[in-house]
Short mmCIF file of C-alpha atoms in Angstrom, two decimals:
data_model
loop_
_atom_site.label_atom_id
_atom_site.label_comp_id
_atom_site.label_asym_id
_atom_site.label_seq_id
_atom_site.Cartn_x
_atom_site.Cartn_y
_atom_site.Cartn_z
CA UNK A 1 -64.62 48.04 -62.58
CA UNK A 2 -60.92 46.23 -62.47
CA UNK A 3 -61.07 47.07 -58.73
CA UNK A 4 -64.34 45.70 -58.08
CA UNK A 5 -63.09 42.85 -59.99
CA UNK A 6 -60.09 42.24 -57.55
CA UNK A 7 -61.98 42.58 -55.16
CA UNK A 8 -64.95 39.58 -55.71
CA UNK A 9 -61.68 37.89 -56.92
CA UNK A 10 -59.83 38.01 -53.51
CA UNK A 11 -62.49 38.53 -50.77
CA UNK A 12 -61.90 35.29 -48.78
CA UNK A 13 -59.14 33.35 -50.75
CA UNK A 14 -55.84 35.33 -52.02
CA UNK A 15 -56.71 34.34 -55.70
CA UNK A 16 -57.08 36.07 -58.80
CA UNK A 17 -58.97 34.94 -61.93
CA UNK A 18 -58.39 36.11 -65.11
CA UNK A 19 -60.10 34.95 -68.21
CA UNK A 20 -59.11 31.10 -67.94
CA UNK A 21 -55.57 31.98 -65.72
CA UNK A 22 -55.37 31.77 -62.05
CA UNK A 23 -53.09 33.65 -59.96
CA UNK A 24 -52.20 33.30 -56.26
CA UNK A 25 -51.92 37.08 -55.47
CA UNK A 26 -50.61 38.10 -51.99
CA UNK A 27 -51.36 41.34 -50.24
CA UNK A 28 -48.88 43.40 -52.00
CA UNK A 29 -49.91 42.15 -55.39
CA UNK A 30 -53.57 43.18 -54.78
CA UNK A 31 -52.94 46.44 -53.63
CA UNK A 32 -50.81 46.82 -56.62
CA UNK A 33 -53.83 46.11 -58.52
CA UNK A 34 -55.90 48.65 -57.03
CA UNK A 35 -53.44 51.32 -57.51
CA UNK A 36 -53.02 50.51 -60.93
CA UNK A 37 -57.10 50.85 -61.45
CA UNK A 38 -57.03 54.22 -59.76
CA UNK A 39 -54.47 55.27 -62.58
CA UNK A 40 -57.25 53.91 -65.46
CA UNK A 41 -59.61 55.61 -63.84
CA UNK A 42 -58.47 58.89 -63.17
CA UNK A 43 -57.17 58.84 -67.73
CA UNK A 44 -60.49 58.87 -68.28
CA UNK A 45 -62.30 60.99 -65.59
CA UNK A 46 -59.48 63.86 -65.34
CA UNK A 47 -58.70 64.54 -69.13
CA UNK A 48 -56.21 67.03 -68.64
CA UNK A 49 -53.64 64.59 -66.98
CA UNK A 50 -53.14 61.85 -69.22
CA UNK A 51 -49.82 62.41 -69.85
CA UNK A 52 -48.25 63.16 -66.77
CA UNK A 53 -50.49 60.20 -65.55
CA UNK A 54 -48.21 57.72 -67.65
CA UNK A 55 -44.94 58.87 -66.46
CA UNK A 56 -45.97 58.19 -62.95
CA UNK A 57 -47.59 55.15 -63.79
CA UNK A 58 -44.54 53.87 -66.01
CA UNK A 59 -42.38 55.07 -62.55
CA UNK A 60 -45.43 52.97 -60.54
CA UNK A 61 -45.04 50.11 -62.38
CA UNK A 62 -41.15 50.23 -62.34
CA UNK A 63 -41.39 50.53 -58.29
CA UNK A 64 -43.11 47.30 -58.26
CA UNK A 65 -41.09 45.48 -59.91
CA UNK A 66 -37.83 46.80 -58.56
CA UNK A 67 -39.12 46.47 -55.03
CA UNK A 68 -40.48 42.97 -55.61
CA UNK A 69 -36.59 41.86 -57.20
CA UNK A 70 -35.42 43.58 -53.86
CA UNK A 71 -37.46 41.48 -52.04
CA UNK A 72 -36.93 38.26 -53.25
CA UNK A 73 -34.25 37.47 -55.60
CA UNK A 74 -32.22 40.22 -53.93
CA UNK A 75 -33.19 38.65 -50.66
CA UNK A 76 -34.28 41.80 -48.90
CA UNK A 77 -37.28 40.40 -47.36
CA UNK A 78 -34.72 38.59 -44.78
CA UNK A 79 -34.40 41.81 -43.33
CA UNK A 80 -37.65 43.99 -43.27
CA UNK A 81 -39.68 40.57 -42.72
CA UNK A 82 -37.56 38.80 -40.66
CA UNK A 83 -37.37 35.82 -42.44
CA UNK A 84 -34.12 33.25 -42.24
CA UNK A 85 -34.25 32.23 -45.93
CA UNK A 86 -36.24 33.07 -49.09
CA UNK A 87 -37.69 29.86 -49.78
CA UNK A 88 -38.98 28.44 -53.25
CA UNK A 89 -42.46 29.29 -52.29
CA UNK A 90 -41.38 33.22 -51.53
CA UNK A 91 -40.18 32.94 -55.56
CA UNK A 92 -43.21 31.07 -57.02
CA UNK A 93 -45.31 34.26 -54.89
CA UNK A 94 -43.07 36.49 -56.59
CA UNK A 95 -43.25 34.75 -59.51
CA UNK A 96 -47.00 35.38 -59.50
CA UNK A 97 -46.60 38.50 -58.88
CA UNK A 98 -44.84 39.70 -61.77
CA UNK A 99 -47.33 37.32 -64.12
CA UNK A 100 -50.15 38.87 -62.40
CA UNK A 101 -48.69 42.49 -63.66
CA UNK A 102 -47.65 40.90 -67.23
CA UNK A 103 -51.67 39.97 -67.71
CA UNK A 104 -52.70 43.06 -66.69
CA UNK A 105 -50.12 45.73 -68.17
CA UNK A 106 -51.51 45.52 -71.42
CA UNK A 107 -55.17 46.57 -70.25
CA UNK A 108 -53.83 49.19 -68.13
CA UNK A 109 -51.82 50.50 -70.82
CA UNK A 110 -55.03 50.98 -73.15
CA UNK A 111 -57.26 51.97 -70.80
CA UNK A 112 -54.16 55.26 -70.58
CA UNK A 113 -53.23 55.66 -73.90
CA UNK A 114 -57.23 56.05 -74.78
CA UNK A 115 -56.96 59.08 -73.37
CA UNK A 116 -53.96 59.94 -75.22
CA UNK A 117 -53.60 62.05 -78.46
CA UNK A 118 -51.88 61.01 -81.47
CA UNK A 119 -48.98 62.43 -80.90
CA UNK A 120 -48.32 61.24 -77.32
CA UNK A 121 -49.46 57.79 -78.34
CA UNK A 122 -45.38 56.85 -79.04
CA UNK A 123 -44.83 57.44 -75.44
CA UNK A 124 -46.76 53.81 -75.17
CA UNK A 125 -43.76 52.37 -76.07
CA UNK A 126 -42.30 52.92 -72.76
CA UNK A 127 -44.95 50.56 -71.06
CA UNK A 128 -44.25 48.30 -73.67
CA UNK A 129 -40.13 48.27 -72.43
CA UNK A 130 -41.51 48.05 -68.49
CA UNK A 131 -43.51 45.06 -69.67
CA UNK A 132 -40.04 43.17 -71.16
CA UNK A 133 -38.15 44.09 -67.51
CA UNK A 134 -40.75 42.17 -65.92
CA UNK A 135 -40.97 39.09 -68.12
CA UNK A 136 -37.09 39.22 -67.68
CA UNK A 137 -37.23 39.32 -63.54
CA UNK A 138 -39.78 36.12 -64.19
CA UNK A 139 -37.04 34.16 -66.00
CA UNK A 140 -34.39 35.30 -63.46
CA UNK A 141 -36.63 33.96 -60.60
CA UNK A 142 -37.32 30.52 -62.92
CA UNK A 143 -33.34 30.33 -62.96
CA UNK A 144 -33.19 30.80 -59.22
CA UNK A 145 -35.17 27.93 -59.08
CA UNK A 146 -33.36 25.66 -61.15
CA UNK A 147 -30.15 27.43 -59.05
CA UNK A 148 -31.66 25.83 -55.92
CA UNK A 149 -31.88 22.25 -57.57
CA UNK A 150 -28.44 22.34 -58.70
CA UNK A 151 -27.24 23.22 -55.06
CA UNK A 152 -29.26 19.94 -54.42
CA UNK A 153 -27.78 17.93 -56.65
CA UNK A 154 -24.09 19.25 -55.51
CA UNK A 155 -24.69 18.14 -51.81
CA UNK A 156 -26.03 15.16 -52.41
CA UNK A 157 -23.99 14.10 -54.95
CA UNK A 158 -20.74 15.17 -54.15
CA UNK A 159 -20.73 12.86 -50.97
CA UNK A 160 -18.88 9.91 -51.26
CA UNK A 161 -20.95 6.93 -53.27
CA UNK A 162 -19.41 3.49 -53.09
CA UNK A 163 -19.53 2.48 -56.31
CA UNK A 164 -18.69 -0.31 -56.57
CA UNK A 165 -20.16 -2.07 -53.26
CA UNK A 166 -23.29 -3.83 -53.94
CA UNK A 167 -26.34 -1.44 -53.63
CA UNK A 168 -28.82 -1.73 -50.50
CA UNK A 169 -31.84 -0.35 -51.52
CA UNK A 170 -34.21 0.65 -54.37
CA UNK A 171 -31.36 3.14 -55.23
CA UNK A 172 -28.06 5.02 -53.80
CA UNK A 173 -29.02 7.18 -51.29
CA UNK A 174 -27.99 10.59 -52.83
CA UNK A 175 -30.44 9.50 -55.49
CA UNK A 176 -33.51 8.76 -53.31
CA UNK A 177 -32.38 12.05 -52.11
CA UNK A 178 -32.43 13.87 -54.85
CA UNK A 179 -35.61 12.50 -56.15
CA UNK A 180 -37.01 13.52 -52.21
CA UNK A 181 -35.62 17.24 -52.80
CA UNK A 182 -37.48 17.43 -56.28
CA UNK A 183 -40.46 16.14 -54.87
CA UNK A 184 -40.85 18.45 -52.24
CA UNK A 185 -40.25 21.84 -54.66
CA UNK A 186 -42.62 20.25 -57.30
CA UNK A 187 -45.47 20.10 -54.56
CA UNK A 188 -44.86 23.95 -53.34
CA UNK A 189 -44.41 25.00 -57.59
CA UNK A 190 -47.82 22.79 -58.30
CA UNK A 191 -50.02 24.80 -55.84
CA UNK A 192 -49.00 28.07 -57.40
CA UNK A 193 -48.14 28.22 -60.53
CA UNK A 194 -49.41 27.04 -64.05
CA UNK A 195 -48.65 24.69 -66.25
CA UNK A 196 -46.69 26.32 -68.56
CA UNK A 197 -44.17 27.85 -65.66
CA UNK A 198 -44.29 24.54 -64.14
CA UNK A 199 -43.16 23.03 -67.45
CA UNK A 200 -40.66 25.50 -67.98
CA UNK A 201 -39.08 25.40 -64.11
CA UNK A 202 -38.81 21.16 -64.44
CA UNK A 203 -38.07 20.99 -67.59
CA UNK A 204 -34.72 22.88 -66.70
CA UNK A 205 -34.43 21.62 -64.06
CA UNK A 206 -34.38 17.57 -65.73
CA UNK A 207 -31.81 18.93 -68.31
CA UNK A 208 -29.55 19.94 -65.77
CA UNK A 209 -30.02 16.64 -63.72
CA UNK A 210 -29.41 14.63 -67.00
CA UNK A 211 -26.13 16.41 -68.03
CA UNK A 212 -24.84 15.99 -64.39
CA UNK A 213 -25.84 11.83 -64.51
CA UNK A 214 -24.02 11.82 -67.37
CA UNK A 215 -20.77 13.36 -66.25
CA UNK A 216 -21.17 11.79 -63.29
CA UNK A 217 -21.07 8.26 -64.35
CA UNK A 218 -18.65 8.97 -67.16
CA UNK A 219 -16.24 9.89 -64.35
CA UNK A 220 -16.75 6.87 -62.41
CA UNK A 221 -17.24 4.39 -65.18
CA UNK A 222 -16.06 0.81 -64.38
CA UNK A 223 -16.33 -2.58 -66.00
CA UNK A 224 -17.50 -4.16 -62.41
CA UNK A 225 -21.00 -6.41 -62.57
CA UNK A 226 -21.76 -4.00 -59.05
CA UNK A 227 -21.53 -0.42 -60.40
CA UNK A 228 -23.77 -1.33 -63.11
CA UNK A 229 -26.44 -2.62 -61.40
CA UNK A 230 -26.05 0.57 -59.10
CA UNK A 231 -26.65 2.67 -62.25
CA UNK A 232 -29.03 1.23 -63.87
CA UNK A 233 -30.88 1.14 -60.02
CA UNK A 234 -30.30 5.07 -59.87
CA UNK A 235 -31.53 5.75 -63.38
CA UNK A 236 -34.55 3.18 -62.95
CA UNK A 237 -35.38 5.02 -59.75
CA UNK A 238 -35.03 8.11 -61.09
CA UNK A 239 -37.00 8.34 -63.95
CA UNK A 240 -39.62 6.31 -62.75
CA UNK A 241 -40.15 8.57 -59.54
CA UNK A 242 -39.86 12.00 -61.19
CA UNK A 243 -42.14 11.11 -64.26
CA UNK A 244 -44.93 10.10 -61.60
CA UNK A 245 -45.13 14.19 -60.79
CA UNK A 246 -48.34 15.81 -61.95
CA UNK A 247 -48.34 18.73 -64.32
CA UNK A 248 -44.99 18.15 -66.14
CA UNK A 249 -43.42 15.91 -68.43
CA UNK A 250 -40.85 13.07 -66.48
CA UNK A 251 -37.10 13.75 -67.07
CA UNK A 252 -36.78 12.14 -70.17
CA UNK A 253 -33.13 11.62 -70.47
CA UNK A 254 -32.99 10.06 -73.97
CA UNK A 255 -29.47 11.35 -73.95
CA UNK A 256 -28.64 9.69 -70.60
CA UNK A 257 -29.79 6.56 -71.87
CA UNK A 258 -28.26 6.31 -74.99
CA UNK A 259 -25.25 7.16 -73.08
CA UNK A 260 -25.97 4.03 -70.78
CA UNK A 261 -26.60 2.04 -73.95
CA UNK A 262 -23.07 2.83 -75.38
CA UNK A 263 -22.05 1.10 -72.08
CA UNK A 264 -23.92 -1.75 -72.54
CA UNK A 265 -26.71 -0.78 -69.84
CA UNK A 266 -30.01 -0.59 -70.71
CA UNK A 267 -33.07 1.47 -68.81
CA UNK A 268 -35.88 -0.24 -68.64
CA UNK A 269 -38.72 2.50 -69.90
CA UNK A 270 -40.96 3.91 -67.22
CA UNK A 271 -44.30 3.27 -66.72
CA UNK A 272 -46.27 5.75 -69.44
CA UNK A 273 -48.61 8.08 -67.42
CA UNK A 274 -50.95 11.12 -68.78
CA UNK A 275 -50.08 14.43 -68.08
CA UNK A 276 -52.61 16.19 -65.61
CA UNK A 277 -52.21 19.91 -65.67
CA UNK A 278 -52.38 21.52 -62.20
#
């Protein structure tokens, strides 16, 4: 039946639904899923196998996510696919991945250990411990993420700003850059995953932008009329840009602008907008 289900799920669009979650599944993911039925079904129609049938299905599940960290976050697609870089999108797939075999471990793992006498029932456990690597290789790729924007922020930032020239523009240009970058991963990260790893991604991601501000205008404080108004520009922009993306919370920064305040600059509020889940 979980085939079957896969199946109506995917024929014609590479999606999965799941109760009231979505996944974007690619080809490896669904086959994954049909492999994993075949182990369900053959607990229940092959009694004597159970369990030998969860030590190869603990190894299965193991392979997956090994092969997928591999992949991905160990970059080994560059090689067997052929690509020149793994992109954010290649981690938000993998990302999927992984979430798609988090939902679905725990039915599997039933479906097995029904089968199962009392006795064997503690070997469970292990399924349990493969579930915890893979919510662990989630938050690695999440941090990969927020690794990417903090890359960003170095090469943008670290190129010479004249501080204290009178600003052309809306804001400096290693801001509107900045703000350009985020953009651009927010709009691959909204089309694939949800809301709640979408929150979790950005709202690293702002911290680590708000702590860098900070240190970054402590360092090149100054008293002149110029380098204020290029702050406050940079902030202004900033906040007002970033909280206009869909599905998360803006950057926030109350400690970046009570730092500001302590200098006598104050950010005006952005402009308040509802938060629209993706």
């Amino acid at each position: 039946a979980a085939e079957a289900d896969v199946a109506a799920a995917t024929e014609g669009r590479p999606v999965l639904m799941c109760g009231n979650e979505r996944f974007k599944l690619v080809q490896a993911t669904v086959l994954f899923l049909r492999l994993a039925s075949l182990y369900c079904d053959f607990a229940v129609d092959v009694p004597a196998l159970p369990l030998d049938l969860l030590h190869r299905f603990v190894e299965f599940l193991k392979l997956f996510n090994s092969r997928t960290c591999q992949l991905v976050l160990g970059a080994g697609a560059r090689q067997l696919a052929g690509l020149t870089t793994i992109t954010a999108k290649h981690l938000a797939l993998a990302s999927q991945s992984i979430s798609v075999g988090l939902r679905m471990i725990p039915i599997y793992r039933d479906a097995i250990s029904s089968a199962l006498t009392d006795r064997q029932q503690l070997l469970v456990g292990e399924v349990d411990r493969v579930a915890q690597d893979y919510s662990n290789h989630r938050q690695e790729i999440f941090s990969k993420l927020v690794a990417i924007m903090n890359d960003c922020y170095s090469r943008h930032a670290g190129k010479d700003i004249r501080w204290s020239e009178e600003l052309q523009g809306p804001a400096s240009s290693y801001m509107q850059n900045i703000v350009r970058d985020t953009t651009k991963l927010h709009k691959v990260l909204y089309e694939l995953l949800p809301s709640e790893h979408l929150e979790v991604v950005f709202g690293q991601v702002f911290s680590l932008f708000n702590t860098r501000l900070r240190d970054q205008f402590n360092r090149h404080a100054s008293d002149l009329p110029q380098y204020n108004r290029r702050v406050l520009a940079d902030v202004s922009y900033y906040m007002e840009k970033l909280g206009q993306l869909e599905g998360v919370h803006g950057p926030g920064g109350e400690e970046l602008v009570a730092f500001l305040a302590s200098r006598g600059m104050e950010v005006a509020p952005p402009s308040p907008r509802a938060l629209q889940p993706p």
